[in-house]
Amino acid sequence: DFLFFWGAVFLITTTLVALLKKENKELTPMKEETKGITDTYRLLFSIIKMPAVLTFCLLILTAKVGFSAADAVTGLKLVEEGVPKEHLALLAVPMVPLQIILPLLISKYTAGPKPLNTFYKAMPFRLLLGLEFAFLVWWTPKVKHDGEFPVCYYSVVLLSYALHQITLYSMYVAIMAFNAKVSDPLIGGTYMTLLNTVSNLGGNWPSTVALWLVDPLTVKECAGAQNQTCGTTVAAEV
């Protein structure tokens, strides 16, 4: 029902945009410098060779390493500790209005000449929330009683997720605003696509590495088997 409702909303709104939104024909569209796919990649290569762009790409490729583990693994660890998946899914529902409102509020602070200031200010808070998520995972089995969790526990999880969304969207909107600001209007689509692609990669590769490192970095003990380690999959099976 949830998916059906939002699917209907999506279809209706996009149809209304297609029917009612008119292009401004008075403005003459600027001619793009590229003519084909080969020219586009040559242009991308020339853009990325610029020292400022290269430095910025290195920044956004590595900026999210500090909170990749907290973002990627926290939910999985909570499920592993016994929190029902459907309860975590329900906690995502109150986040939807917050996710709609946050970009509107944050855009006021990223509309100025230095949109990345919001990015820098949000980063330490997001790093601290990574520690808070680690505490949450440690605390989870301690509040579990007869396979159930109290309402106060879910309140803490919801508040943690809400604070996390604020820091996440502060960084996301700031980086998007900066990309839009620095992109050359003549090749705006190509320029922004390059920067946004690098930004997306900067968020995805650390999460992938974090998930891959979960098993090797997890300390395991064998119950009822002396002098036997469970550090590897094979040893655990034995």
PDB file of C-alpha atoms in Angstrom:
ATOM      1  CA  ASP A   1       0.000   0.000   0.000  1.00  0.00           C
ATOM      2  CA  PHE A   2       2.838   2.352   0.888  1.00  0.00           C
ATOM      3  CA  LEU A   3       4.628   1.729  -2.432  1.00  0.00           C
ATOM      4  CA  PHE A   4       1.360   1.906  -4.397  1.00  0.00           C
ATOM      5  CA  PHE A   5       0.449   5.281  -2.843  1.00  0.00           C
ATOM      6  CA  TRP A   6       3.811   6.901  -3.576  1.00  0.00           C
ATOM      7  CA  GLY A   7       3.916   5.314  -7.047  1.00  0.00           C
ATOM      8  CA  ALA A   8       0.560   6.989  -7.782  1.00  0.00           C
ATOM      9  CA  VAL A   9       1.831  10.329  -6.399  1.00  0.00           C
ATOM     10  CA  PHE A  10       4.954  10.018  -8.578  1.00  0.00           C
ATOM     11  CA  LEU A  11       2.922   9.307 -11.736  1.00  0.00           C
ATOM     12  CA  ILE A  12       0.463  12.151 -11.086  1.00  0.00           C
ATOM     13  CA  THR A  13       3.117  14.791 -10.274  1.00  0.00           C
ATOM     14  CA  THR A  14       5.385  13.927 -13.213  1.00  0.00           C
ATOM     15  CA  THR A  15       2.379  13.907 -15.585  1.00  0.00           C
ATOM     16  CA  LEU A  16       1.306  17.342 -14.310  1.00  0.00           C
ATOM     17  CA  VAL A  17       4.852  18.667 -14.804  1.00  0.00           C
ATOM     18  CA  ALA A  18       4.889  17.307 -18.379  1.00  0.00           C
ATOM     19  CA  LEU A  19       1.479  18.856 -19.199  1.00  0.00           C
ATOM     20  CA  LEU A  20       1.613  22.167 -17.329  1.00  0.00           C
ATOM     21  CA  LYS A  21       5.292  23.214 -17.286  1.00  0.00           C
ATOM     22  CA  LYS A  22       6.145  25.342 -20.315  1.00  0.00           C
ATOM     23  CA  GLU A  23       9.621  26.075 -21.623  1.00  0.00           C
ATOM     24  CA  ASN A  24      10.746  29.697 -21.795  1.00  0.00           C
ATOM     25  CA  LYS A  25      11.055  30.203 -25.541  1.00  0.00           C
ATOM     26  CA  GLU A  26      12.332  33.785 -25.249  1.00  0.00           C
ATOM     27  CA  LEU A  27      15.741  32.615 -24.045  1.00  0.00           C
ATOM     28  CA  THR A  28      18.114  31.379 -26.725  1.00  0.00           C
ATOM     29  CA  PRO A  29      19.736  28.173 -25.518  1.00  0.00           C
ATOM     30  CA  MET A  30      23.520  28.363 -25.368  1.00  0.00           C
ATOM     31  CA  LYS A  31      25.331  26.117 -27.790  1.00  0.00           C
ATOM     32  CA  GLU A  32      27.267  23.380 -26.033  1.00  0.00           C
ATOM     33  CA  GLU A  33      30.878  22.811 -26.956  1.00  0.00           C
ATOM     34  CA  THR A  34      30.465  19.065 -27.403  1.00  0.00           C
ATOM     35  CA  LYS A  35      29.115  17.351 -30.527  1.00  0.00           C
ATOM     36  CA  GLY A  36      29.319  13.675 -29.644  1.00  0.00           C
ATOM     37  CA  ILE A  37      30.319  11.109 -27.054  1.00  0.00           C
ATOM     38  CA  THR A  38      34.038  11.258 -27.975  1.00  0.00           C
ATOM     39  CA  ASP A  39      34.097  15.037 -27.617  1.00  0.00           C
ATOM     40  CA  THR A  40      32.284  14.741 -24.276  1.00  0.00           C
ATOM     41  CA  TYR A  41      34.928  12.394 -22.832  1.00  0.00           C
ATOM     42  CA  ARG A  42      37.728  14.599 -24.155  1.00  0.00           C
ATOM     43  CA  LEU A  43      36.053  17.541 -22.433  1.00  0.00           C
ATOM     44  CA  LEU A  44      35.675  15.569 -19.178  1.00  0.00           C
ATOM     45  CA  PHE A  45      39.357  14.653 -19.289  1.00  0.00           C
ATOM     46  CA  SER A  46      40.340  18.300 -19.821  1.00  0.00           C
ATOM     47  CA  ILE A  47      38.111  19.356 -16.906  1.00  0.00           C
ATOM     48  CA  ILE A  48      39.488  16.781 -14.475  1.00  0.00           C
ATOM     49  CA  LYS A  49      43.087  17.761 -15.332  1.00  0.00           C
ATOM     50  CA  MET A  50      42.492  21.248 -13.925  1.00  0.00           C
ATOM     51  CA  PRO A  51      44.372  21.480 -10.559  1.00  0.00           C
ATOM     52  CA  ALA A  52      41.410  22.875  -8.608  1.00  0.00           C
ATOM     53  CA  VAL A  53      39.010  20.228  -9.957  1.00  0.00           C
ATOM     54  CA  LEU A  54      41.505  17.431  -9.297  1.00  0.00           C
ATOM     55  CA  THR A  55      42.003  18.587  -5.691  1.00  0.00           C
ATOM     56  CA  PHE A  56      38.247  18.859  -5.172  1.00  0.00           C
ATOM     57  CA  CYS A  57      37.680  15.354  -6.601  1.00  0.00           C
ATOM     58  CA  LEU A  58      40.292  13.917  -4.213  1.00  0.00           C
ATOM     59  CA  LEU A  59      38.538  15.723  -1.345  1.00  0.00           C
ATOM     60  CA  ILE A  60      35.061  14.360  -2.069  1.00  0.00           C
ATOM     61  CA  LEU A  61      36.406  10.871  -2.869  1.00  0.00           C
ATOM     62  CA  THR A  62      37.918  10.577   0.620  1.00  0.00           C
ATOM     63  CA  ALA A  63      35.718  12.895   2.749  1.00  0.00           C
ATOM     64  CA  LYS A  64      33.229  10.157   3.682  1.00  0.00           C
ATOM     65  CA  VAL A  65      35.712   7.517   4.839  1.00  0.00           C
ATOM     66  CA  GLY A  66      35.257   8.553   8.493  1.00  0.00           C
ATOM     67  CA  PHE A  67      31.584   7.664   8.692  1.00  0.00           C
ATOM     68  CA  SER A  68      31.340   4.878   6.099  1.00  0.00           C
ATOM     69  CA  ALA A  69      31.275   2.089   8.701  1.00  0.00           C
ATOM     70  CA  ALA A  70      28.596   3.787  10.802  1.00  0.00           C
ATOM     71  CA  ASP A  71      26.406   4.445   7.752  1.00  0.00           C
ATOM     72  CA  ALA A  72      26.762   1.005   6.167  1.00  0.00           C
ATOM     73  CA  VAL A  73      26.927  -1.379   9.124  1.00  0.00           C
ATOM     74  CA  THR A  74      24.798   0.089  11.952  1.00  0.00           C
ATOM     75  CA  GLY A  75      21.451  -1.126  10.617  1.00  0.00           C
ATOM     76  CA  LEU A  76      22.821  -4.613   9.925  1.00  0.00           C
ATOM     77  CA  LYS A  77      24.300  -4.857  13.410  1.00  0.00           C
ATOM     78  CA  LEU A  78      21.020  -3.789  15.025  1.00  0.00           C
ATOM     79  CA  VAL A  79      19.222  -6.567  13.109  1.00  0.00           C
ATOM     80  CA  GLU A  80      21.978  -8.985  14.154  1.00  0.00           C
ATOM     81  CA  GLU A  81      21.348  -8.025  17.801  1.00  0.00           C
ATOM     82  CA  GLY A  82      17.668  -8.907  17.450  1.00  0.00           C
ATOM     83  CA  VAL A  83      15.940  -5.680  16.402  1.00  0.00           C
ATOM     84  CA  PRO A  84      13.140  -6.725  13.996  1.00  0.00           C
ATOM     85  CA  LYS A  85      13.723  -5.585  10.418  1.00  0.00           C
ATOM     86  CA  GLU A  86      10.106  -4.449  10.091  1.00  0.00           C
ATOM     87  CA  HIS A  87      10.498  -2.146  13.105  1.00  0.00           C
ATOM     88  CA  LEU A  88      13.579  -0.511  11.579  1.00  0.00           C
ATOM     89  CA  ALA A  89      11.673  -0.161   8.303  1.00  0.00           C
ATOM     90  CA  LEU A  90       8.804   1.565  10.129  1.00  0.00           C
ATOM     91  CA  LEU A  91      11.267   4.016  11.697  1.00  0.00           C
ATOM     92  CA  ALA A  92      12.134   5.136   8.163  1.00  0.00           C
ATOM     93  CA  VAL A  93       8.578   6.413   7.604  1.00  0.00           C
ATOM     94  CA  PRO A  94       8.855   9.454   9.956  1.00  0.00           C
ATOM     95  CA  MET A  95      12.115  10.296   8.173  1.00  0.00           C
ATOM     96  CA  VAL A  96      10.286  10.999   4.882  1.00  0.00           C
ATOM     97  CA  PRO A  97       8.819  14.404   5.916  1.00  0.00           C
ATOM     98  CA  LEU A  98      12.181  15.304   7.457  1.00  0.00           C
ATOM     99  CA  GLN A  99      13.965  14.418   4.199  1.00  0.00           C
ATOM    100  CA  ILE A 100      11.551  16.674   2.296  1.00  0.00           C
ATOM    101  CA  ILE A 101      11.868  19.636   4.678  1.00  0.00           C
ATOM    102  CA  LEU A 102      15.637  19.492   5.303  1.00  0.00           C
ATOM    103  CA  PRO A 103      16.804  20.482   1.778  1.00  0.00           C
ATOM    104  CA  LEU A 104      14.444  23.473   1.872  1.00  0.00           C
ATOM    105  CA  LEU A 105      15.860  24.638   5.200  1.00  0.00           C
ATOM    106  CA  ILE A 106      19.500  23.903   4.400  1.00  0.00           C
ATOM    107  CA  SER A 107      19.349  25.582   0.973  1.00  0.00           C
ATOM    108  CA  LYS A 108      19.085  28.965   2.738  1.00  0.00           C
ATOM    109  CA  TYR A 109      22.584  28.454   4.140  1.00  0.00           C
ATOM    110  CA  THR A 110      24.102  27.043   0.933  1.00  0.00           C
ATOM    111  CA  ALA A 111      22.798  29.761  -1.390  1.00  0.00           C
ATOM    112  CA  GLY A 112      25.599  32.206  -0.514  1.00  0.00           C
ATOM    113  CA  PRO A 113      29.089  32.568  -1.970  1.00  0.00           C
ATOM    114  CA  LYS A 114      30.568  29.749   0.171  1.00  0.00           C
ATOM    115  CA  PRO A 115      28.205  26.730   0.139  1.00  0.00           C
ATOM    116  CA  LEU A 116      30.941  24.338   1.304  1.00  0.00           C
ATOM    117  CA  ASN A 117      31.032  26.042   4.727  1.00  0.00           C
ATOM    118  CA  THR A 118      27.890  24.050   5.610  1.00  0.00           C
ATOM    119  CA  PHE A 119      29.668  20.861   4.486  1.00  0.00           C
ATOM    120  CA  TYR A 120      32.652  21.566   6.771  1.00  0.00           C
ATOM    121  CA  LYS A 121      30.478  22.479   9.760  1.00  0.00           C
ATOM    122  CA  ALA A 122      28.329  19.335   9.461  1.00  0.00           C
ATOM    123  CA  MET A 123      31.265  16.917   9.152  1.00  0.00           C
ATOM    124  CA  PRO A 124      32.422  16.816  12.824  1.00  0.00           C
ATOM    125  CA  PHE A 125      28.825  16.286  13.988  1.00  0.00           C
ATOM    126  CA  ARG A 126      28.411  13.385  11.563  1.00  0.00           C
ATOM    127  CA  LEU A 127      31.665  11.861  12.820  1.00  0.00           C
ATOM    128  CA  LEU A 128      30.416  12.156  16.419  1.00  0.00           C
ATOM    129  CA  LEU A 129      27.172  10.453  15.391  1.00  0.00           C
ATOM    130  CA  GLY A 130      29.307   7.541  14.183  1.00  0.00           C
ATOM    131  CA  LEU A 131      30.497   7.103  17.779  1.00  0.00           C
ATOM    132  CA  GLU A 132      26.904   7.422  18.972  1.00  0.00           C
ATOM    133  CA  PHE A 133      25.864   4.661  16.537  1.00  0.00           C
ATOM    134  CA  ALA A 134      28.651   2.447  17.901  1.00  0.00           C
ATOM    135  CA  PHE A 135      27.311   3.064  21.424  1.00  0.00           C
ATOM    136  CA  LEU A 136      23.789   2.247  20.167  1.00  0.00           C
ATOM    137  CA  VAL A 137      24.944  -1.139  18.814  1.00  0.00           C
ATOM    138  CA  TRP A 138      26.724  -1.881  22.134  1.00  0.00           C
ATOM    139  CA  TRP A 139      23.641  -0.808  24.134  1.00  0.00           C
ATOM    140  CA  THR A 140      21.103  -2.800  22.087  1.00  0.00           C
ATOM    141  CA  PRO A 141      21.595  -6.276  23.672  1.00  0.00           C
ATOM    142  CA  LYS A 142      21.604  -4.723  27.152  1.00  0.00           C
ATOM    143  CA  VAL A 143      18.048  -3.334  26.827  1.00  0.00           C
ATOM    144  CA  LYS A 144      16.619  -6.433  25.160  1.00  0.00           C
ATOM    145  CA  HIS A 145      14.124  -8.188  27.435  1.00  0.00           C
ATOM    146  CA  ASP A 146      12.371 -11.430  26.462  1.00  0.00           C
ATOM    147  CA  GLY A 147      13.152 -10.756  22.814  1.00  0.00           C
ATOM    148  CA  GLU A 148      11.486  -7.322  22.928  1.00  0.00           C
ATOM    149  CA  PHE A 149      12.787  -3.753  23.093  1.00  0.00           C
ATOM    150  CA  PRO A 150      11.205  -0.941  25.163  1.00  0.00           C
ATOM    151  CA  VAL A 151       9.634   2.139  23.561  1.00  0.00           C
ATOM    152  CA  CYS A 152      12.426   4.341  24.945  1.00  0.00           C
ATOM    153  CA  TYR A 153      14.946   2.307  22.913  1.00  0.00           C
ATOM    154  CA  TYR A 154      13.075   2.957  19.650  1.00  0.00           C
ATOM    155  CA  SER A 155      12.808   6.647  20.636  1.00  0.00           C
ATOM    156  CA  VAL A 156      16.616   6.830  20.955  1.00  0.00           C
ATOM    157  CA  VAL A 157      17.058   5.053  17.595  1.00  0.00           C
ATOM    158  CA  LEU A 158      14.578   7.428  15.932  1.00  0.00           C
ATOM    159  CA  LEU A 159      16.295  10.494  17.388  1.00  0.00           C
ATOM    160  CA  SER A 160      19.700   9.152  16.302  1.00  0.00           C
ATOM    161  CA  TYR A 161      18.445   8.584  12.762  1.00  0.00           C
ATOM    162  CA  ALA A 162      16.895  12.078  12.668  1.00  0.00           C
ATOM    163  CA  LEU A 163      20.142  13.753  13.769  1.00  0.00           C
ATOM    164  CA  HIS A 164      22.036  11.640  11.251  1.00  0.00           C
ATOM    165  CA  GLN A 165      19.687  12.788   8.463  1.00  0.00           C
ATOM    166  CA  ILE A 166      20.304  16.436   9.391  1.00  0.00           C
ATOM    167  CA  THR A 167      24.093  16.051   9.085  1.00  0.00           C
ATOM    168  CA  LEU A 168      23.791  13.869   5.958  1.00  0.00           C
ATOM    169  CA  TYR A 169      21.551  16.343   4.129  1.00  0.00           C
ATOM    170  CA  SER A 170      23.626  19.319   5.253  1.00  0.00           C
ATOM    171  CA  MET A 171      26.630  17.771   3.515  1.00  0.00           C
ATOM    172  CA  TYR A 172      24.632  16.524   0.523  1.00  0.00           C
ATOM    173  CA  VAL A 173      22.861  19.816  -0.240  1.00  0.00           C
ATOM    174  CA  ALA A 174      26.080  21.786   0.305  1.00  0.00           C
ATOM    175  CA  ILE A 175      28.051  19.656  -2.163  1.00  0.00           C
ATOM    176  CA  MET A 176      25.237  19.855  -4.741  1.00  0.00           C
ATOM    177  CA  ALA A 177      25.042  23.640  -4.337  1.00  0.00           C
ATOM    178  CA  PHE A 178      28.811  23.935  -4.762  1.00  0.00           C
ATOM    179  CA  ASN A 179      28.777  21.716  -7.878  1.00  0.00           C
ATOM    180  CA  ALA A 180      26.026  23.853  -9.403  1.00  0.00           C
ATOM    181  CA  LYS A 181      27.887  27.067  -8.531  1.00  0.00           C
ATOM    182  CA  VAL A 182      31.265  26.142 -10.032  1.00  0.00           C
ATOM    183  CA  SER A 183      29.993  24.361 -13.165  1.00  0.00           C
ATOM    184  CA  ASP A 184      30.600  26.274 -16.392  1.00  0.00           C
ATOM    185  CA  PRO A 185      27.106  27.151 -17.781  1.00  0.00           C
ATOM    186  CA  LEU A 186      28.241  26.404 -21.347  1.00  0.00           C
ATOM    187  CA  ILE A 187      28.966  22.782 -20.419  1.00  0.00           C
ATOM    188  CA  GLY A 188      26.890  22.710 -17.224  1.00  0.00           C
ATOM    189  CA  GLY A 189      25.378  19.259 -17.764  1.00  0.00           C
ATOM    190  CA  THR A 190      28.745  17.614 -18.460  1.00  0.00           C
ATOM    191  CA  TYR A 191      30.514  19.480 -15.657  1.00  0.00           C
ATOM    192  CA  MET A 192      27.862  18.752 -13.024  1.00  0.00           C
ATOM    193  CA  THR A 193      27.556  15.093 -14.066  1.00  0.00           C
ATOM    194  CA  LEU A 194      31.299  14.645 -13.571  1.00  0.00           C
ATOM    195  CA  LEU A 195      31.309  16.256 -10.108  1.00  0.00           C
ATOM    196  CA  ASN A 196      28.132  14.460  -8.975  1.00  0.00           C
ATOM    197  CA  THR A 197      29.466  11.104 -10.206  1.00  0.00           C
ATOM    198  CA  VAL A 198      32.688  11.597  -8.232  1.00  0.00           C
ATOM    199  CA  SER A 199      30.611  12.654  -5.213  1.00  0.00           C
ATOM    200  CA  ASN A 200      28.507   9.469  -5.455  1.00  0.00           C
ATOM    201  CA  LEU A 201      31.633   7.332  -5.802  1.00  0.00           C
ATOM    202  CA  GLY A 202      33.050   9.052  -2.711  1.00  0.00           C
ATOM    203  CA  GLY A 203      30.067   7.790  -0.732  1.00  0.00           C
ATOM    204  CA  ASN A 204      29.860   4.287  -2.222  1.00  0.00           C
ATOM    205  CA  TRP A 205      33.405   2.921  -2.224  1.00  0.00           C
ATOM    206  CA  PRO A 206      34.047   3.522   1.530  1.00  0.00           C
ATOM    207  CA  SER A 207      30.744   1.787   2.389  1.00  0.00           C
ATOM    208  CA  THR A 208      31.688  -1.191   0.209  1.00  0.00           C
ATOM    209  CA  VAL A 209      35.105  -1.458   1.884  1.00  0.00           C
ATOM    210  CA  ALA A 210      33.498  -1.107   5.341  1.00  0.00           C
ATOM    211  CA  LEU A 211      31.082  -3.983   4.623  1.00  0.00           C
ATOM    212  CA  TRP A 212      33.928  -6.123   3.262  1.00  0.00           C
ATOM    213  CA  LEU A 213      35.992  -5.513   6.444  1.00  0.00           C
ATOM    214  CA  VAL A 214      33.200  -6.464   8.865  1.00  0.00           C
ATOM    215  CA  ASP A 215      34.092 -10.181   8.956  1.00  0.00           C
ATOM    216  CA  PRO A 216      37.905  -9.880   9.223  1.00  0.00           C
ATOM    217  CA  LEU A 217      37.641  -7.234  11.965  1.00  0.00           C
ATOM    218  CA  THR A 218      34.952  -8.980  14.037  1.00  0.00           C
ATOM    219  CA  VAL A 219      36.312 -10.699  17.163  1.00  0.00           C
ATOM    220  CA  LYS A 220      34.664 -14.090  17.679  1.00  0.00           C
ATOM    221  CA  GLU A 221      34.909 -16.645  20.458  1.00  0.00           C
ATOM    222  CA  CYS A 222      33.983 -20.313  20.375  1.00  0.00           C
ATOM    223  CA  ALA A 223      31.643 -21.565  23.074  1.00  0.00           C
ATOM    224  CA  GLY A 224      32.397 -25.127  24.219  1.00  0.00           C
ATOM    225  CA  ALA A 225      35.540 -25.603  22.119  1.00  0.00           C
ATOM    226  CA  GLN A 226      38.798 -24.872  23.882  1.00  0.00           C
ATOM    227  CA  ASN A 227      41.845 -23.663  21.961  1.00  0.00           C
ATOM    228  CA  GLN A 228      39.691 -23.170  18.892  1.00  0.00           C
ATOM    229  CA  THR A 229      39.375 -19.828  17.162  1.00  0.00           C
ATOM    230  CA  CYS A 230      36.339 -18.740  15.166  1.00  0.00           C
ATOM    231  CA  GLY A 231      38.124 -15.903  13.395  1.00  0.00           C
ATOM    232  CA  THR A 232      37.612 -17.349   9.898  1.00  0.00           C
ATOM    233  CA  THR A 233      34.608 -18.926   8.181  1.00  0.00           C
ATOM    234  CA  VAL A 234      36.349 -22.325   7.992  1.00  0.00           C
ATOM    235  CA  ALA A 235      37.308 -22.237  11.689  1.00  0.00           C
ATOM    236  CA  ALA A 236      33.747 -21.274  12.655  1.00  0.00           C
ATOM    237  CA  GLU A 237      32.361 -24.259  10.729  1.00  0.00           C
ATOM    238  CA  VAL A 238      34.845 -26.604  12.454  1.00  0.00           C
TER     239      VAL A 238
END
